[in-house]
Structure formats: C-alpha cells, structure tokens
C-alpha cells in the first residue's frame, strides 16, 4: 500500500485529504506543518508528499527544498496543494523541486487521478 | 484637538484626534467580529465534518455491495469534499483581513498620538501581512492542477 504524507495546518483540510485518500486505498500519515512533516519523513516510509504552502514554522516550498536535499527524497513526488495561484509562487515551487502545483479547493476525483499519475 | 500636521512627504490631512480614536475603535470592533466569525465558521465546520464522517461510515459498507441510491449518496458525499473546504479558505481570508485592520489601527495610533517611549517603530510593519492575500478564489469550484 502506498503511503502519503499529508501536510496542512488546518485540521479540516487534513480530515478531507485523509478521507479522500484512505477511501482510494492509500495509507495517510498526517503532519500539522512543514517541520512536523520533515520530522515524520525521517522515520516513516513515504511514497508521496502532499503539502500546503502557507504554514507556521516551515512552509510547503521550504519543506520541498529540505526534502530534496536528502537523497531518500530525490525522486519522491511532492505536490503542493494551496490557495496560492500566482505564477511567481508556482515557479518558486518548481525551482524548489515540487512535482506539481494544485490550487484549492481540490476535487477528490481529480486529486486521486493526479496522485495515480505521479506516484511510483 | 487635531492630529499633528505632517510636514515631510506629500499632502497631509488634518483630522480631529477624536475622529482618529473613533476610527481606531471601529477597526478594533471589526477585528473582534471577524474573530467571532472565524470561531463560528470553525465550529460549524467541525460539526459538518462529524456529520459527514457519520454519514460516510453508514454508507460505505453497503454501497460497495448494493450500489444504486446508496452508492449515489456516497458519491454525493465525496463530491461535497470540494465545497467543505470553504472553512479553510475563509479562515485564511479572515486572518489576512484581520492583520490588515490591525496594521491600520496601530498605524493610526502611532501617526496621531506618537509612539510611547521604548515602543518599536517596526511594530506596524511586523503586524501587516508580508504579501498580497493568498486567497484570490471567489467561488468554490475546484482549482487548477499543474504538473511540472
């Protein structure tokens, strides 16, 4: 079973992401911000990261940059799921090593399609 | 009593200190109301999520075997996940608006009454948001997807 690290500081968003992904057969590890996610990524088996951008302590782009520095996460898909839709922010995400940029709100079916496309 | 006339920079407007105080009070009232609104939204969303979870748990088992209306109901529940994200977006908007208002209230106080001894000049800029509002969406349709 693929394991997905779902990172969001909003409890309701974490619930909805978790509800959507567990319903599609994925194991979900939840993290409350980028720092929490980075710590969990060191100890858990993670096949994909789905992270919010605006979070306390460490944002999604910062998390992406830190994960990409670790050889273990060189090729792990990292998707940013955020309310931010500016090209400038997307390019920053791309430069940090993100695999894709998803603008909230997400459609559950579309999210699962995207994950199936990028997960290995 | 009127606020001091600003001499450096562009045109300045004099405003009675009482008016400044009233505007500042109004800003603080609006901030307080926004915080209450955020609390109400959060409470409503928690309840909705609980009901949502209960309904899903009741439907999930039989839907896979029976199909028909039960499966359709489950599909509708899953589709509602998009709309249920209103709380996250509203909350981000409220936080942003509150910071802008708080920045205005502090600036009004600082410009009209001066800073107290020891008060940092950077206080206003520290409160105001660093970037434009991240929530630019005006409806609850699903957002875009871009793979790099």
mmCIF file of C-alpha atoms in Angstrom:
data_model
loop_
_atom_site.group_PDB
_atom_site.id
_atom_site.type_symbol
_atom_site.label_atom_id
_atom_site.label_comp_id
_atom_site.label_asym_id
_atom_site.label_seq_id
_atom_site.Cartn_x
_atom_site.Cartn_y
_atom_site.Cartn_z
ATOM 1 C CA UNK A 1 0.000 0.000 0.000
ATOM 2 C CA UNK A 2 1.383 3.441 -0.946
ATOM 3 C CA UNK A 3 1.906 5.832 1.904
ATOM 4 C CA UNK A 4 1.134 9.559 1.531
ATOM 5 C CA UNK A 5 2.350 12.313 3.853
ATOM 6 C CA UNK A 6 -0.494 14.880 4.054
ATOM 7 C CA UNK A 7 0.693 18.226 5.451
ATOM 8 C CA UNK A 8 -1.685 21.047 6.375
ATOM 9 C CA UNK A 9 -2.083 23.296 9.416
ATOM 10 C CA UNK A 10 -5.875 23.215 9.010
ATOM 11 C CA UNK A 11 -7.431 20.221 10.832
ATOM 12 C CA UNK A 12 -10.470 20.240 8.494
ATOM 13 C CA UNK A 13 -8.230 20.110 5.406
ATOM 14 C CA UNK A 14 -6.256 17.224 6.892
ATOM 15 C CA UNK A 15 -9.536 15.393 7.557
ATOM 16 C CA UNK A 16 -10.750 15.911 3.993
ATOM 17 C CA UNK A 17 -7.462 14.908 2.390
ATOM 18 C CA UNK A 18 -7.275 11.878 4.664
ATOM 19 C CA UNK A 19 -10.897 10.943 3.942
ATOM 20 C CA UNK A 20 -10.288 11.196 0.179
ATOM 21 C CA UNK A 21 -7.011 9.277 0.121
ATOM 22 C CA UNK A 22 -7.890 6.479 2.547
ATOM 23 C CA UNK A 23 -11.099 5.958 0.547
ATOM 24 C CA UNK A 24 -8.914 5.464 -2.525
ATOM 25 C CA UNK A 25 -6.790 2.845 -0.750
ATOM 26 C CA UNK A 26 -3.771 4.893 0.360
ATOM 27 C CA UNK A 27 -2.196 4.937 3.798
ATOM 28 C CA UNK A 28 -2.106 8.517 5.089
ATOM 29 C CA UNK A 29 0.405 9.999 7.531
ATOM 30 C CA UNK A 30 -0.745 13.436 8.757
ATOM 31 C CA UNK A 31 1.514 16.355 9.690
ATOM 32 C CA UNK A 32 0.449 19.732 11.107
ATOM 33 C CA UNK A 33 3.165 21.841 9.399
ATOM 34 C CA UNK A 34 6.349 21.567 7.348
ATOM 35 C CA UNK A 35 8.594 20.988 10.349
ATOM 36 C CA UNK A 36 6.361 18.201 11.670
ATOM 37 C CA UNK A 37 6.291 16.695 8.147
ATOM 38 C CA UNK A 38 10.075 16.846 7.823
ATOM 39 C CA UNK A 39 10.485 15.017 11.136
ATOM 40 C CA UNK A 40 7.897 12.359 10.214
ATOM 41 C CA UNK A 41 9.506 11.875 6.800
ATOM 42 C CA UNK A 42 12.724 10.780 8.526
ATOM 43 C CA UNK A 43 11.058 7.895 10.340
ATOM 44 C CA UNK A 44 8.122 6.810 8.136
ATOM 45 C CA UNK A 45 8.054 5.196 4.716
ATOM 46 C CA UNK A 46 6.656 7.903 2.412
ATOM 47 C CA UNK A 47 5.818 7.415 -1.278
ATOM 48 C CA UNK A 48 4.336 10.869 -1.939
ATOM 49 C CA UNK A 49 4.103 14.199 -0.134
ATOM 50 C CA UNK A 50 1.013 16.398 -0.428
ATOM 51 C CA UNK A 51 1.741 19.703 1.301
ATOM 52 C CA UNK A 52 0.033 23.025 1.889
ATOM 53 C CA UNK A 53 2.139 26.143 1.168
ATOM 54 C CA UNK A 54 1.266 28.643 3.922
ATOM 55 C CA UNK A 55 2.003 27.016 7.271
ATOM 56 C CA UNK A 56 3.678 28.083 10.518
ATOM 57 C CA UNK A 57 7.301 27.075 11.257
ATOM 58 C CA UNK A 58 8.027 25.688 7.752
ATOM 59 C CA UNK A 59 6.011 26.264 4.559
ATOM 60 C CA UNK A 60 5.472 23.860 1.662
ATOM 61 C CA UNK A 61 8.265 25.239 -0.524
ATOM 62 C CA UNK A 62 10.695 25.193 2.418
ATOM 63 C CA UNK A 63 9.705 21.596 3.160
ATOM 64 C CA UNK A 64 10.209 20.646 -0.509
ATOM 65 C CA UNK A 65 13.672 22.212 -0.519
ATOM 66 C CA UNK A 66 14.684 20.376 2.671
ATOM 67 C CA UNK A 67 13.354 17.022 1.460
ATOM 68 C CA UNK A 68 15.112 17.343 -1.905
ATOM 69 C CA UNK A 69 18.430 17.786 -0.095
ATOM 70 C CA UNK A 70 18.016 14.251 1.242
ATOM 71 C CA UNK A 71 18.876 11.538 -1.360
ATOM 72 C CA UNK A 72 15.994 9.438 0.035
ATOM 73 C CA UNK A 73 13.514 12.024 -1.320
ATOM 74 C CA UNK A 74 15.307 12.942 -4.562
ATOM 75 C CA UNK A 75 12.586 11.343 -6.703
ATOM 76 C CA UNK A 76 9.623 11.219 -4.309
ATOM 77 C CA UNK A 77 6.669 13.103 -5.831
ATOM 78 C CA UNK A 78 5.921 16.288 -3.887
ATOM 79 C CA UNK A 79 2.648 18.059 -4.656
ATOM 80 C CA UNK A 80 1.825 21.491 -3.252
ATOM 81 C CA UNK A 81 -1.885 21.916 -2.500
ATOM 82 C CA UNK A 82 -2.538 25.565 -1.747
ATOM 83 C CA UNK A 83 -4.787 28.616 -2.099
ATOM 84 C CA UNK A 84 -1.845 30.430 -3.745
ATOM 85 C CA UNK A 85 -2.282 30.615 -7.504
ATOM 86 C CA UNK A 86 0.268 33.214 -8.622
ATOM 87 C CA UNK A 87 2.780 32.247 -11.318
ATOM 88 C CA UNK A 88 5.570 33.645 -9.160
ATOM 89 C CA UNK A 89 4.741 31.259 -6.328
ATOM 90 C CA UNK A 90 4.344 28.307 -8.723
ATOM 91 C CA UNK A 91 7.768 28.993 -10.188
ATOM 92 C CA UNK A 92 9.246 29.135 -6.694
ATOM 93 C CA UNK A 93 7.675 25.735 -6.017
ATOM 94 C CA UNK A 94 9.044 24.343 -9.245
ATOM 95 C CA UNK A 95 12.529 25.710 -8.509
ATOM 96 C CA UNK A 96 12.424 24.101 -5.049
ATOM 97 C CA UNK A 97 11.763 20.727 -6.667
ATOM 98 C CA UNK A 98 7.989 20.294 -6.387
ATOM 99 C CA UNK A 99 6.387 17.832 -8.810
ATOM 100 C CA UNK A 100 3.158 19.765 -9.196
ATOM 101 C CA UNK A 101 1.030 22.670 -8.020
ATOM 102 C CA UNK A 102 -2.627 22.132 -7.092
ATOM 103 C CA UNK A 103 -4.835 25.110 -6.266
ATOM 104 C CA UNK A 104 -7.503 24.711 -3.548
ATOM 105 C CA UNK A 105 -10.238 23.711 -3.334
ATOM 106 C CA UNK A 106 -9.388 20.249 -4.628
ATOM 107 C CA UNK A 107 -11.770 17.895 -6.380
ATOM 108 C CA UNK A 108 -11.359 14.419 -4.789
ATOM 109 C CA UNK A 109 -11.506 12.521 -8.099
ATOM 110 C CA UNK A 110 -9.036 14.877 -9.774
ATOM 111 C CA UNK A 111 -6.672 14.658 -6.801
ATOM 112 C CA UNK A 112 -6.670 10.863 -6.950
ATOM 113 C CA UNK A 113 -6.073 10.958 -10.732
ATOM 114 C CA UNK A 114 -3.054 13.232 -10.261
ATOM 115 C CA UNK A 115 -1.643 11.068 -7.471
ATOM 116 C CA UNK A 116 -2.048 7.908 -9.552
ATOM 117 C CA UNK A 117 -0.191 9.645 -12.363
ATOM 118 C CA UNK A 118 2.870 10.649 -10.344
ATOM 119 C CA UNK A 119 3.196 8.001 -7.621
ATOM 120 C CA UNK A 120 5.684 5.167 -8.099
ATOM 121 C CA UNK B 1 -7.773 68.771 19.295
ATOM 122 C CA UNK B 2 -6.416 67.810 15.902
ATOM 123 C CA UNK B 3 -3.705 65.408 14.865
ATOM 124 C CA UNK B 4 -0.265 66.943 14.102
ATOM 125 C CA UNK B 5 0.183 68.176 10.552
ATOM 126 C CA UNK B 6 2.633 66.027 8.599
ATOM 127 C CA UNK B 7 5.243 68.285 7.024
ATOM 128 C CA UNK B 8 7.535 65.879 5.223
ATOM 129 C CA UNK B 9 6.310 63.934 2.205
ATOM 130 C CA UNK B 10 3.185 64.608 0.148
ATOM 131 C CA UNK B 11 -0.095 66.252 1.042
ATOM 132 C CA UNK B 12 -1.341 65.719 4.569
ATOM 133 C CA UNK B 13 -4.837 65.772 6.042
ATOM 134 C CA UNK B 14 -5.595 67.066 9.478
ATOM 135 C CA UNK B 15 -8.071 65.030 11.448
ATOM 136 C CA UNK B 16 -9.514 65.643 14.908
ATOM 137 C CA UNK B 17 -7.990 63.269 17.446
ATOM 138 C CA UNK B 18 -11.499 62.193 18.471
ATOM 139 C CA UNK B 19 -12.220 61.025 14.917
ATOM 140 C CA UNK B 20 -8.954 59.082 14.836
ATOM 141 C CA UNK B 21 -9.873 57.409 18.139
ATOM 142 C CA UNK B 22 -13.347 56.529 16.827
ATOM 143 C CA UNK B 23 -11.949 55.073 13.603
ATOM 144 C CA UNK B 24 -9.473 53.066 15.612
ATOM 145 C CA UNK B 25 -12.257 51.799 17.904
ATOM 146 C CA UNK B 26 -14.284 50.778 14.849
ATOM 147 C CA UNK B 27 -11.326 48.890 13.431
ATOM 148 C CA UNK B 28 -10.901 47.020 16.707
ATOM 149 C CA UNK B 29 -14.637 46.183 16.794
ATOM 150 C CA UNK B 30 -14.451 44.821 13.229
ATOM 151 C CA UNK B 31 -11.391 42.755 14.143
ATOM 152 C CA UNK B 32 -13.230 41.332 17.137
ATOM 153 C CA UNK B 33 -16.266 40.499 14.960
ATOM 154 C CA UNK B 34 -14.039 38.817 12.390
ATOM 155 C CA UNK B 35 -12.507 36.672 15.113
ATOM 156 C CA UNK B 36 -16.014 35.679 16.259
ATOM 157 C CA UNK B 37 -16.922 34.879 12.646
ATOM 158 C CA UNK B 38 -13.863 32.656 12.362
ATOM 159 C CA UNK B 39 -14.891 30.853 15.550
ATOM 160 C CA UNK B 40 -18.423 30.320 14.221
ATOM 161 C CA UNK B 41 -17.108 29.008 10.901
ATOM 162 C CA UNK B 42 -14.709 26.691 12.658
ATOM 163 C CA UNK B 43 -17.449 25.353 14.953
ATOM 164 C CA UNK B 44 -19.894 24.873 12.054
ATOM 165 C CA UNK B 45 -17.233 23.105 10.004
ATOM 166 C CA UNK B 46 -16.295 20.779 12.877
ATOM 167 C CA UNK B 47 -19.968 19.799 13.219
ATOM 168 C CA UNK B 48 -20.340 19.369 9.462
ATOM 169 C CA UNK B 49 -17.256 17.160 9.333
ATOM 170 C CA UNK B 50 -18.619 14.987 12.163
ATOM 171 C CA UNK B 51 -21.969 14.571 10.378
ATOM 172 C CA UNK B 52 -20.103 13.944 7.149
ATOM 173 C CA UNK B 53 -17.987 11.222 8.774
ATOM 174 C CA UNK B 54 -21.041 9.574 10.358
ATOM 175 C CA UNK B 55 -22.970 9.532 7.067
ATOM 176 C CA UNK B 56 -19.969 8.180 5.196
ATOM 177 C CA UNK B 57 -19.405 5.416 7.749
ATOM 178 C CA UNK B 58 -23.060 4.337 7.492
ATOM 179 C CA UNK B 59 -22.986 4.287 3.692
ATOM 180 C CA UNK B 60 -19.516 2.939 2.967
ATOM 181 C CA UNK B 61 -20.131 -0.737 3.766
ATOM 182 C CA UNK B 62 -23.330 -1.467 1.834
ATOM 183 C CA UNK B 63 -22.535 0.931 -1.010
ATOM 184 C CA UNK B 64 -19.816 -1.308 -2.368
ATOM 185 C CA UNK B 65 -22.128 -4.324 -2.477
ATOM 186 C CA UNK B 66 -25.604 -2.876 -3.053
ATOM 187 C CA UNK B 67 -24.904 0.075 -5.345
ATOM 188 C CA UNK B 68 -27.830 2.161 -6.656
ATOM 189 C CA UNK B 69 -29.089 5.027 -4.491
ATOM 190 C CA UNK B 70 -26.693 4.241 -1.645
ATOM 191 C CA UNK B 71 -23.699 4.422 -3.963
ATOM 192 C CA UNK B 72 -25.078 7.655 -5.411
ATOM 193 C CA UNK B 73 -25.432 9.123 -1.919
ATOM 194 C CA UNK B 74 -21.832 8.150 -1.179
ATOM 195 C CA UNK B 75 -20.746 9.773 -4.440
ATOM 196 C CA UNK B 76 -22.573 12.978 -3.479
ATOM 197 C CA UNK B 77 -20.873 12.979 -0.089
ATOM 198 C CA UNK B 78 -17.465 12.629 -1.734
ATOM 199 C CA UNK B 79 -18.295 15.422 -4.160
ATOM 200 C CA UNK B 80 -19.138 17.652 -1.178
ATOM 201 C CA UNK B 81 -15.482 17.478 -0.109
ATOM 202 C CA UNK B 82 -14.718 20.312 -2.546
ATOM 203 C CA UNK B 83 -17.329 22.637 -1.014
ATOM 204 C CA UNK B 84 -16.385 21.654 2.539
ATOM 205 C CA UNK B 85 -13.041 23.370 2.003
ATOM 206 C CA UNK B 86 -14.793 26.743 2.428
ATOM 207 C CA UNK B 87 -13.715 26.889 6.066
ATOM 208 C CA UNK B 88 -10.003 26.635 5.259
ATOM 209 C CA UNK B 89 -10.217 29.376 2.634
ATOM 210 C CA UNK B 90 -12.488 31.628 4.722
ATOM 211 C CA UNK B 91 -10.200 31.258 7.701
ATOM 212 C CA UNK B 92 -7.151 32.305 5.651
ATOM 213 C CA UNK B 93 -9.081 35.320 4.324
ATOM 214 C CA UNK B 94 -10.140 36.351 7.820
ATOM 215 C CA UNK B 95 -6.587 36.069 9.169
ATOM 216 C CA UNK B 96 -5.322 38.228 6.313
ATOM 217 C CA UNK B 97 -8.053 40.865 6.714
ATOM 218 C CA UNK B 98 -7.540 40.955 10.486
ATOM 219 C CA UNK B 99 -3.815 41.622 10.037
ATOM 220 C CA UNK B 100 -4.530 44.455 7.598
ATOM 221 C CA UNK B 101 -7.045 46.019 10.000
ATOM 222 C CA UNK B 102 -4.721 45.584 12.956
ATOM 223 C CA UNK B 103 -1.951 47.258 10.963
ATOM 224 C CA UNK B 104 -4.308 50.184 10.180
ATOM 225 C CA UNK B 105 -5.314 50.533 13.846
ATOM 226 C CA UNK B 106 -1.690 50.538 15.023
ATOM 227 C CA UNK B 107 -0.656 52.974 12.313
ATOM 228 C CA UNK B 108 -3.487 55.350 13.165
ATOM 229 C CA UNK B 109 -2.435 55.295 16.800
ATOM 230 C CA UNK B 110 1.248 55.723 16.004
ATOM 231 C CA UNK B 111 0.739 58.563 13.495
ATOM 232 C CA UNK B 112 -1.811 60.521 15.503
ATOM 233 C CA UNK B 113 -0.623 60.027 19.059
ATOM 234 C CA UNK B 114 3.039 59.255 18.550
ATOM 235 C CA UNK B 115 4.923 56.286 19.849
ATOM 236 C CA UNK B 116 5.446 55.748 23.524
ATOM 237 C CA UNK B 117 8.982 55.640 24.822
ATOM 238 C CA UNK B 118 10.634 52.329 24.043
ATOM 239 C CA UNK B 119 7.942 51.311 21.558
ATOM 240 C CA UNK B 120 9.462 49.825 18.436
ATOM 241 C CA UNK B 121 8.914 51.696 15.180
ATOM 242 C CA UNK B 122 8.744 48.383 13.325
ATOM 243 C CA UNK B 123 5.612 47.225 15.180
ATOM 244 C CA UNK B 124 3.204 48.231 12.397
ATOM 245 C CA UNK B 125 5.169 46.533 9.623
ATOM 246 C CA UNK B 126 5.537 43.416 11.760
ATOM 247 C CA UNK B 127 1.744 43.081 12.021
ATOM 248 C CA UNK B 128 0.822 43.764 8.430
ATOM 249 C CA UNK B 129 0.867 40.762 6.083
ATOM 250 C CA UNK B 130 4.045 40.326 4.063
ATOM 251 C CA UNK B 131 2.376 39.545 0.782
ATOM 252 C CA UNK B 132 -0.935 40.040 -1.001
ATOM 253 C CA UNK B 133 -3.816 37.875 0.131
ATOM 254 C CA UNK B 134 -3.071 34.294 -0.971
ATOM 255 C CA UNK B 135 -6.794 33.543 -1.314
ATOM 256 C CA UNK B 136 -7.783 35.007 -4.669
ATOM 257 C CA UNK B 137 -10.556 32.496 -5.360
ATOM 258 C CA UNK B 138 -14.064 33.933 -5.436
ATOM 259 C CA UNK B 139 -16.029 30.715 -5.795
ATOM 260 C CA UNK B 140 -15.859 27.122 -4.589
ATOM 261 C CA UNK B 141 -15.176 25.460 -7.953
ATOM 262 C CA UNK B 142 -12.180 23.116 -7.928
ATOM 263 C CA UNK B 143 -8.854 24.853 -8.544
ATOM 264 C CA UNK B 144 -6.265 24.243 -11.260
ATOM 265 C CA UNK B 145 -3.719 21.423 -11.429
ATOM 266 C CA UNK B 146 -0.263 21.909 -12.956
ATOM 267 C CA UNK B 147 2.382 19.196 -13.142
ATOM 268 C CA UNK B 148 5.969 20.389 -13.722
#
